Tab-separated table of C-alpha atoms in Angstrom:
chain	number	residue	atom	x	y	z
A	1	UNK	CA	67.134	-26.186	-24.148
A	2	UNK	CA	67.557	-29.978	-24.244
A	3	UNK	CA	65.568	-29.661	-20.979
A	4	UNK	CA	62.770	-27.614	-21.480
A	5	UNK	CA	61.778	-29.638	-24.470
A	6	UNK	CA	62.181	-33.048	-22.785
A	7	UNK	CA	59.696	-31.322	-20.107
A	8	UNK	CA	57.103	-30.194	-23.067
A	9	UNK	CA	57.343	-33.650	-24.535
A	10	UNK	CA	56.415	-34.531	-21.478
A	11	UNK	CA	53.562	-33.018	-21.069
A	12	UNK	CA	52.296	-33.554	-23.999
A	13	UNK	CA	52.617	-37.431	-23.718
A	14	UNK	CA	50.729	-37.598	-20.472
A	15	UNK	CA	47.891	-35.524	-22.253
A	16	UNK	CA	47.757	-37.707	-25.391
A	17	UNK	CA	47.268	-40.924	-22.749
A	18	UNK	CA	44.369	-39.170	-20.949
A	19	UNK	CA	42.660	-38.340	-24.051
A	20	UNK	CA	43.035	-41.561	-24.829
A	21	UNK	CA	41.224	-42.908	-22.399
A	22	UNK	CA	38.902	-40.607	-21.803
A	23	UNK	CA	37.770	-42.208	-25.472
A	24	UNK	CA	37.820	-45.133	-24.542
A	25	UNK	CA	35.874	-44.509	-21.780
A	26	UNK	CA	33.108	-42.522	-23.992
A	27	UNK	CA	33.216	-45.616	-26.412
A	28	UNK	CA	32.175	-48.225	-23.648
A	29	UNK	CA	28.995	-45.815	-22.346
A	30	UNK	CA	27.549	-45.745	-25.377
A	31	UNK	CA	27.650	-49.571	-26.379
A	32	UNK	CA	26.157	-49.653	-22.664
A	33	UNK	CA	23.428	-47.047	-23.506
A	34	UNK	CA	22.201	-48.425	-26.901
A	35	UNK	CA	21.930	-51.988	-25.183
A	36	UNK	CA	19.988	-51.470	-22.205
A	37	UNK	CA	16.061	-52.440	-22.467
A	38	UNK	CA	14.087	-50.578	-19.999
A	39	UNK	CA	11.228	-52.754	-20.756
A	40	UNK	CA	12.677	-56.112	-19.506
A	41	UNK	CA	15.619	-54.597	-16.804
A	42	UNK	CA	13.737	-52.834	-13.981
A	43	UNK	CA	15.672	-51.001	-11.196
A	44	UNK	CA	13.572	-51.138	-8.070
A	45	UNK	CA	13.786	-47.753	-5.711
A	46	UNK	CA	15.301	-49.942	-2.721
A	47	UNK	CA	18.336	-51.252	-5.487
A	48	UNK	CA	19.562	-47.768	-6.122
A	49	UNK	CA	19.500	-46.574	-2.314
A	50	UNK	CA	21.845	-49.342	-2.328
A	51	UNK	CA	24.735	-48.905	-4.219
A	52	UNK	CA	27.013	-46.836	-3.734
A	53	UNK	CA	27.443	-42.921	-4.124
A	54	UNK	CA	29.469	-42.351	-7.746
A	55	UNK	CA	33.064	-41.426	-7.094
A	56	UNK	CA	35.433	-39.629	-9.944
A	57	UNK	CA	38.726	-41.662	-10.122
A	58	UNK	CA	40.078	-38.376	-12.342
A	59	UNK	CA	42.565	-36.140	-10.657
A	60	UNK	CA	42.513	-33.142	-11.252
A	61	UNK	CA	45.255	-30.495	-11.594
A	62	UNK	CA	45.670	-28.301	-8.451
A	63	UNK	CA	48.771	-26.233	-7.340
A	64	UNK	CA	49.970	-26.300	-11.090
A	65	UNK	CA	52.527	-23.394	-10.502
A	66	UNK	CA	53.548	-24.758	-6.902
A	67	UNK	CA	56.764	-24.989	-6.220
A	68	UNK	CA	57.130	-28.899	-6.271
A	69	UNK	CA	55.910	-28.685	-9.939
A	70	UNK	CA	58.197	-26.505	-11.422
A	71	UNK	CA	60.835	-28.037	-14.278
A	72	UNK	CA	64.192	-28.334	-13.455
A	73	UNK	CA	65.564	-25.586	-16.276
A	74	UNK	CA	62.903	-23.015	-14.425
A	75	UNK	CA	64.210	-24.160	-11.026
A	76	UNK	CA	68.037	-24.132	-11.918
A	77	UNK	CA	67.693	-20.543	-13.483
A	78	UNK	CA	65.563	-19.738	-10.462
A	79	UNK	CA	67.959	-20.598	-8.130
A	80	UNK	CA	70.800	-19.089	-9.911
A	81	UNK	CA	68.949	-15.397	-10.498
A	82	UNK	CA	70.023	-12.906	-7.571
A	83	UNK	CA	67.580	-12.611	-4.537
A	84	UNK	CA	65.258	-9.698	-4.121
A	85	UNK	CA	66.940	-6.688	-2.180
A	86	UNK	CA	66.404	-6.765	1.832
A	87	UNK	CA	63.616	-4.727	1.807
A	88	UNK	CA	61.639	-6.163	4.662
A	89	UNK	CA	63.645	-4.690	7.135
A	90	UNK	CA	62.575	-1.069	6.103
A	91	UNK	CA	58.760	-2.952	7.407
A	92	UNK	CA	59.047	-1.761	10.933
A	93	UNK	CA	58.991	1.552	10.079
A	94	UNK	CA	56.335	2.021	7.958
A	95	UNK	CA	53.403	3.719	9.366
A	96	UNK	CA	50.904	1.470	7.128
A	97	UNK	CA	52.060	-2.003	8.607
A	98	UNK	CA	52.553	-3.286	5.260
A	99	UNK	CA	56.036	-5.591	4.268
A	100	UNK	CA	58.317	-3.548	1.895
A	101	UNK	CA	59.580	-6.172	0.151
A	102	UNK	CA	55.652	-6.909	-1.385
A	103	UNK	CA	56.330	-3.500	-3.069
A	104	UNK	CA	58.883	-5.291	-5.058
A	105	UNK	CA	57.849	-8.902	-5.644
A	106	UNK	CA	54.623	-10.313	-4.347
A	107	UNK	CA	53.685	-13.714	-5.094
A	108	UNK	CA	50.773	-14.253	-3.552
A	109	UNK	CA	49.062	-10.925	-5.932
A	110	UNK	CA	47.070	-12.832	-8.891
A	111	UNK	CA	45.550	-14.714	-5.622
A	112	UNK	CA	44.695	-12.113	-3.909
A	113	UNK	CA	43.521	-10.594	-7.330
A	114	UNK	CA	41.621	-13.481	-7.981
A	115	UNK	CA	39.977	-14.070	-4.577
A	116	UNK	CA	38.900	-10.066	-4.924
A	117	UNK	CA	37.093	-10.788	-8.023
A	118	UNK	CA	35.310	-14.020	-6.877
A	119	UNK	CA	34.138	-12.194	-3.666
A	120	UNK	CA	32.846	-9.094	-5.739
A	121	UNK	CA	30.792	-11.624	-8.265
A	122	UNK	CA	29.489	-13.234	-4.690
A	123	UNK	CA	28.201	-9.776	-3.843
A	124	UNK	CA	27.002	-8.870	-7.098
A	125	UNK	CA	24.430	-12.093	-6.921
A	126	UNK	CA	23.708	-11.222	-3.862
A	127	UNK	CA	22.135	-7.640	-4.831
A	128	UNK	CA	20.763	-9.172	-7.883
A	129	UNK	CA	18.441	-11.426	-5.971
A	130	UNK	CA	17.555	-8.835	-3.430
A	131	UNK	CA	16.458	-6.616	-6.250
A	132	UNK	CA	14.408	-9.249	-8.013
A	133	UNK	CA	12.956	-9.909	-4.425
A	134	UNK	CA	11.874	-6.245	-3.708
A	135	UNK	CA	10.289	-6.238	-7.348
A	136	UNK	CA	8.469	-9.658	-7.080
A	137	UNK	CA	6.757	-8.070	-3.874
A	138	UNK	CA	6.265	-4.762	-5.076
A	139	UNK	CA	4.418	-6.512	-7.989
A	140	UNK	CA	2.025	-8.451	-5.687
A	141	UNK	CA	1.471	-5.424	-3.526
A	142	UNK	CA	0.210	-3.563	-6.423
A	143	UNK	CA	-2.041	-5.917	-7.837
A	144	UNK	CA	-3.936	-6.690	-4.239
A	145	UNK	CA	-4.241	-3.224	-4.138
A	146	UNK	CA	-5.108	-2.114	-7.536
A	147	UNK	CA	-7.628	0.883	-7.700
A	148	UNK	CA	-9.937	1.405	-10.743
A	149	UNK	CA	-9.247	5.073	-11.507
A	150	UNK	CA	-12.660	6.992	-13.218
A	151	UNK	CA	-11.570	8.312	-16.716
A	152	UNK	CA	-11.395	11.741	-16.635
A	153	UNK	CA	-14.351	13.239	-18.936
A	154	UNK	CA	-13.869	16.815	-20.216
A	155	UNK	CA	-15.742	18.683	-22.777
A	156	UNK	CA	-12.410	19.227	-25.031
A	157	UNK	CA	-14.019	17.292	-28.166
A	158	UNK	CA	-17.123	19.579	-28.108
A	159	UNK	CA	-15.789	22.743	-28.168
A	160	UNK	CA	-13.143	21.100	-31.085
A	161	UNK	CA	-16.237	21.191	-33.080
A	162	UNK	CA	-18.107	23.973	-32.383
A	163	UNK	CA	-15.052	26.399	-32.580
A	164	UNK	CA	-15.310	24.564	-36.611
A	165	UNK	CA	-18.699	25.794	-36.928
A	166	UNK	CA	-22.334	24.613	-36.178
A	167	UNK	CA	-22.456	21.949	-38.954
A	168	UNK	CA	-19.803	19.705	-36.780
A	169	UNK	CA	-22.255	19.712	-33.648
A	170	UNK	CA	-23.719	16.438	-33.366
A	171	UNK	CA	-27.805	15.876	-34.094
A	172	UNK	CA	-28.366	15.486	-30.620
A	173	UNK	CA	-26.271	18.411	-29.611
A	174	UNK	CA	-29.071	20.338	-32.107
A	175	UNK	CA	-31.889	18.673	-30.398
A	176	UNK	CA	-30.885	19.572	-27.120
A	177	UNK	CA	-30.646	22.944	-27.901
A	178	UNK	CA	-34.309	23.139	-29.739
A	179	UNK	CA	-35.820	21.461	-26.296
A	180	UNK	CA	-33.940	23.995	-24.397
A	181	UNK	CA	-35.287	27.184	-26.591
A	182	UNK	CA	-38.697	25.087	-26.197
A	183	UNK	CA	-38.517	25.076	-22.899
A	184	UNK	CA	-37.408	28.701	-22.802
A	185	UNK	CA	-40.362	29.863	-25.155
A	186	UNK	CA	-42.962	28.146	-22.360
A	187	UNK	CA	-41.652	29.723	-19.631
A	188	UNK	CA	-41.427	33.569	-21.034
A	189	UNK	CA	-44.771	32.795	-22.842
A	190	UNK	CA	-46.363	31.863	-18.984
A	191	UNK	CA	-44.733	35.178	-17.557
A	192	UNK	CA	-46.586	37.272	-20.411
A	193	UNK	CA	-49.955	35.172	-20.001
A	194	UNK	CA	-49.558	36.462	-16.400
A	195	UNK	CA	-49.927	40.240	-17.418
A	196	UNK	CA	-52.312	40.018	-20.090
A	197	UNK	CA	-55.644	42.172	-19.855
A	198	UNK	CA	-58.498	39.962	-19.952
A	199	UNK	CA	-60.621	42.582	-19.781
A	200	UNK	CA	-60.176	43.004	-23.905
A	201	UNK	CA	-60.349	40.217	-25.807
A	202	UNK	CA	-57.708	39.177	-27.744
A	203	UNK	CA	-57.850	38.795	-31.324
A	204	UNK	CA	-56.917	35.625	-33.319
A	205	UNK	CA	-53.875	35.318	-35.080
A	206	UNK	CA	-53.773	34.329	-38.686
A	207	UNK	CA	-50.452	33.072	-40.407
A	208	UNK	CA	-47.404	35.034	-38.995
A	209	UNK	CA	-49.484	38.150	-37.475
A	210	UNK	CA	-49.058	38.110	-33.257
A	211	UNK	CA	-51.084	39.663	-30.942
A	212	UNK	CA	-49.285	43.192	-29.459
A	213	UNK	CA	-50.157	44.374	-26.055
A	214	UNK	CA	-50.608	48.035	-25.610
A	215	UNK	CA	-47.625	49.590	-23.758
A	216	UNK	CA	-49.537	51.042	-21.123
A	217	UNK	CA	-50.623	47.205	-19.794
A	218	UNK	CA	-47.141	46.553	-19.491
A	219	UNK	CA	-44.116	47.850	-17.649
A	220	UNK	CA	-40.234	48.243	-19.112
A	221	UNK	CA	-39.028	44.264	-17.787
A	222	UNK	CA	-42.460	43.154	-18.871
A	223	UNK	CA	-42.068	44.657	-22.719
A	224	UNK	CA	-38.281	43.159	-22.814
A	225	UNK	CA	-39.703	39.629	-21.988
A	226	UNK	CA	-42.582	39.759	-24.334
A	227	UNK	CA	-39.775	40.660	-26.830
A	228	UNK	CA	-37.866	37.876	-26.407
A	229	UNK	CA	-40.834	35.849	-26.618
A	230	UNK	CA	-42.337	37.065	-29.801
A	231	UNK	CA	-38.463	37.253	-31.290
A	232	UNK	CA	-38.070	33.252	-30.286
A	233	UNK	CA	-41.603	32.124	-31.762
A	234	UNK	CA	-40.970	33.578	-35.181
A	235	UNK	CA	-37.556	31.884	-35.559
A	236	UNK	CA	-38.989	28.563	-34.226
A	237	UNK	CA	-41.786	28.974	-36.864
């Protein structure tokens, strides 16, 4: 016990001295800091080519479990613990190649462990950056060749309203439609001008009164025209 606490102390002595100095250290770089003028000292390009490259005089701690660190209480009670059974002899006949006695004790695992995971974070960054690759060019491809697509127009708002009722059509929904019975009314009026006998004169008509023509001046498609006609000038009146 005497031993393992002398160790600790220790330790924990040669931690208090670098701290120590590490203050010490932090202490001088900023009197240095506070008192340097960049107005009046000017470093020329050609002065700092010349010194030297900066060089860390702090050691750091490798090999911390090695064998040459160990404490003397861990390496007495190491040495006097019994020795792993003989199981690399059983090696030879294994059909995988691997030592038997790793099965039991192997010191070289939270390496191996740790090399594993450093390797898989190497590959990981690896895909990352060929995925933001592949994105940054699909991104460029797509804006060179970007293609103005037409809106698609369909006639869903205009049947909304008139499935509501005629008041919802629009003004110049109603005006279209009064052209297009215009229209209509010339065009059937011309057809019955064609088949009217001139050989009677035709009487004028005075408010709402229409001229009929005699059935026998006109045939069965004629008289269904002339219907129409009549029928579409008395609701346009």
């Amino acid at each position: 016990a005497e031993d393992i606490f002398g160790e600790l102390f220790n330790e924990a002595n040669n931690f208090y001295i670098r701290a120590n100095s590490l203050q010490d250290r932090i202490d001088r770089l900023a009197v240095k800091v506070t008192q340097l003028d960049s107005t009046v000292e000017e470093v020329s390009l050609q002065d700092i080519n010349m010194r030297k490259a900066f060089k860390s005089s702090t050691i750091q701690d490798q090999q911390v479990v090695s064998k040459n660190s160990t404490p003397n209480p861990v390496l007495e009670m190491y040495n006097k613990s019994d020795k792993p059974p003989p199981l690399d002899i059983l090696s030879p006949y294994r059909d995988d190649k691997k030592d038997g006695l790793k099965f039991y004790t192997d010191p070289s695992y939270f390496f191996d462990l740790w090399k594993e995971k450093m390797l898989q974070d190497t590959e990981d960054k690896r895909k990352e950056k060929r995925r933001q690759k592949r994105e940054k060019h699909k991104l460029n491809a797509n804006r060179n060749h970007q293609v103005n697509v037409r809106k698609v127009r369909t006639r869903k708002e205009e049947w909304e309203r008139m499935k509501m009722g005629k008041e919802f059509i629009t003004e110049a929904k109603k005006l279209e439609q009064a052209e297009g019975m215009k229209e209509e009314k010339m065009l059937e009026g011309s057809h019955g001008s064609d088949l009217t006998d001139y050989s009677h004169p035709a009487t004028p008509s005075h408010g709402h009164q229409h001229q009929q023509m005699p059935a026998s001046y006109t045939s069965g498609d004629n008289q269904q025209h002339l219907l129409a006609a009549n029928q579409v000038h008395e609701h346009a009146t």
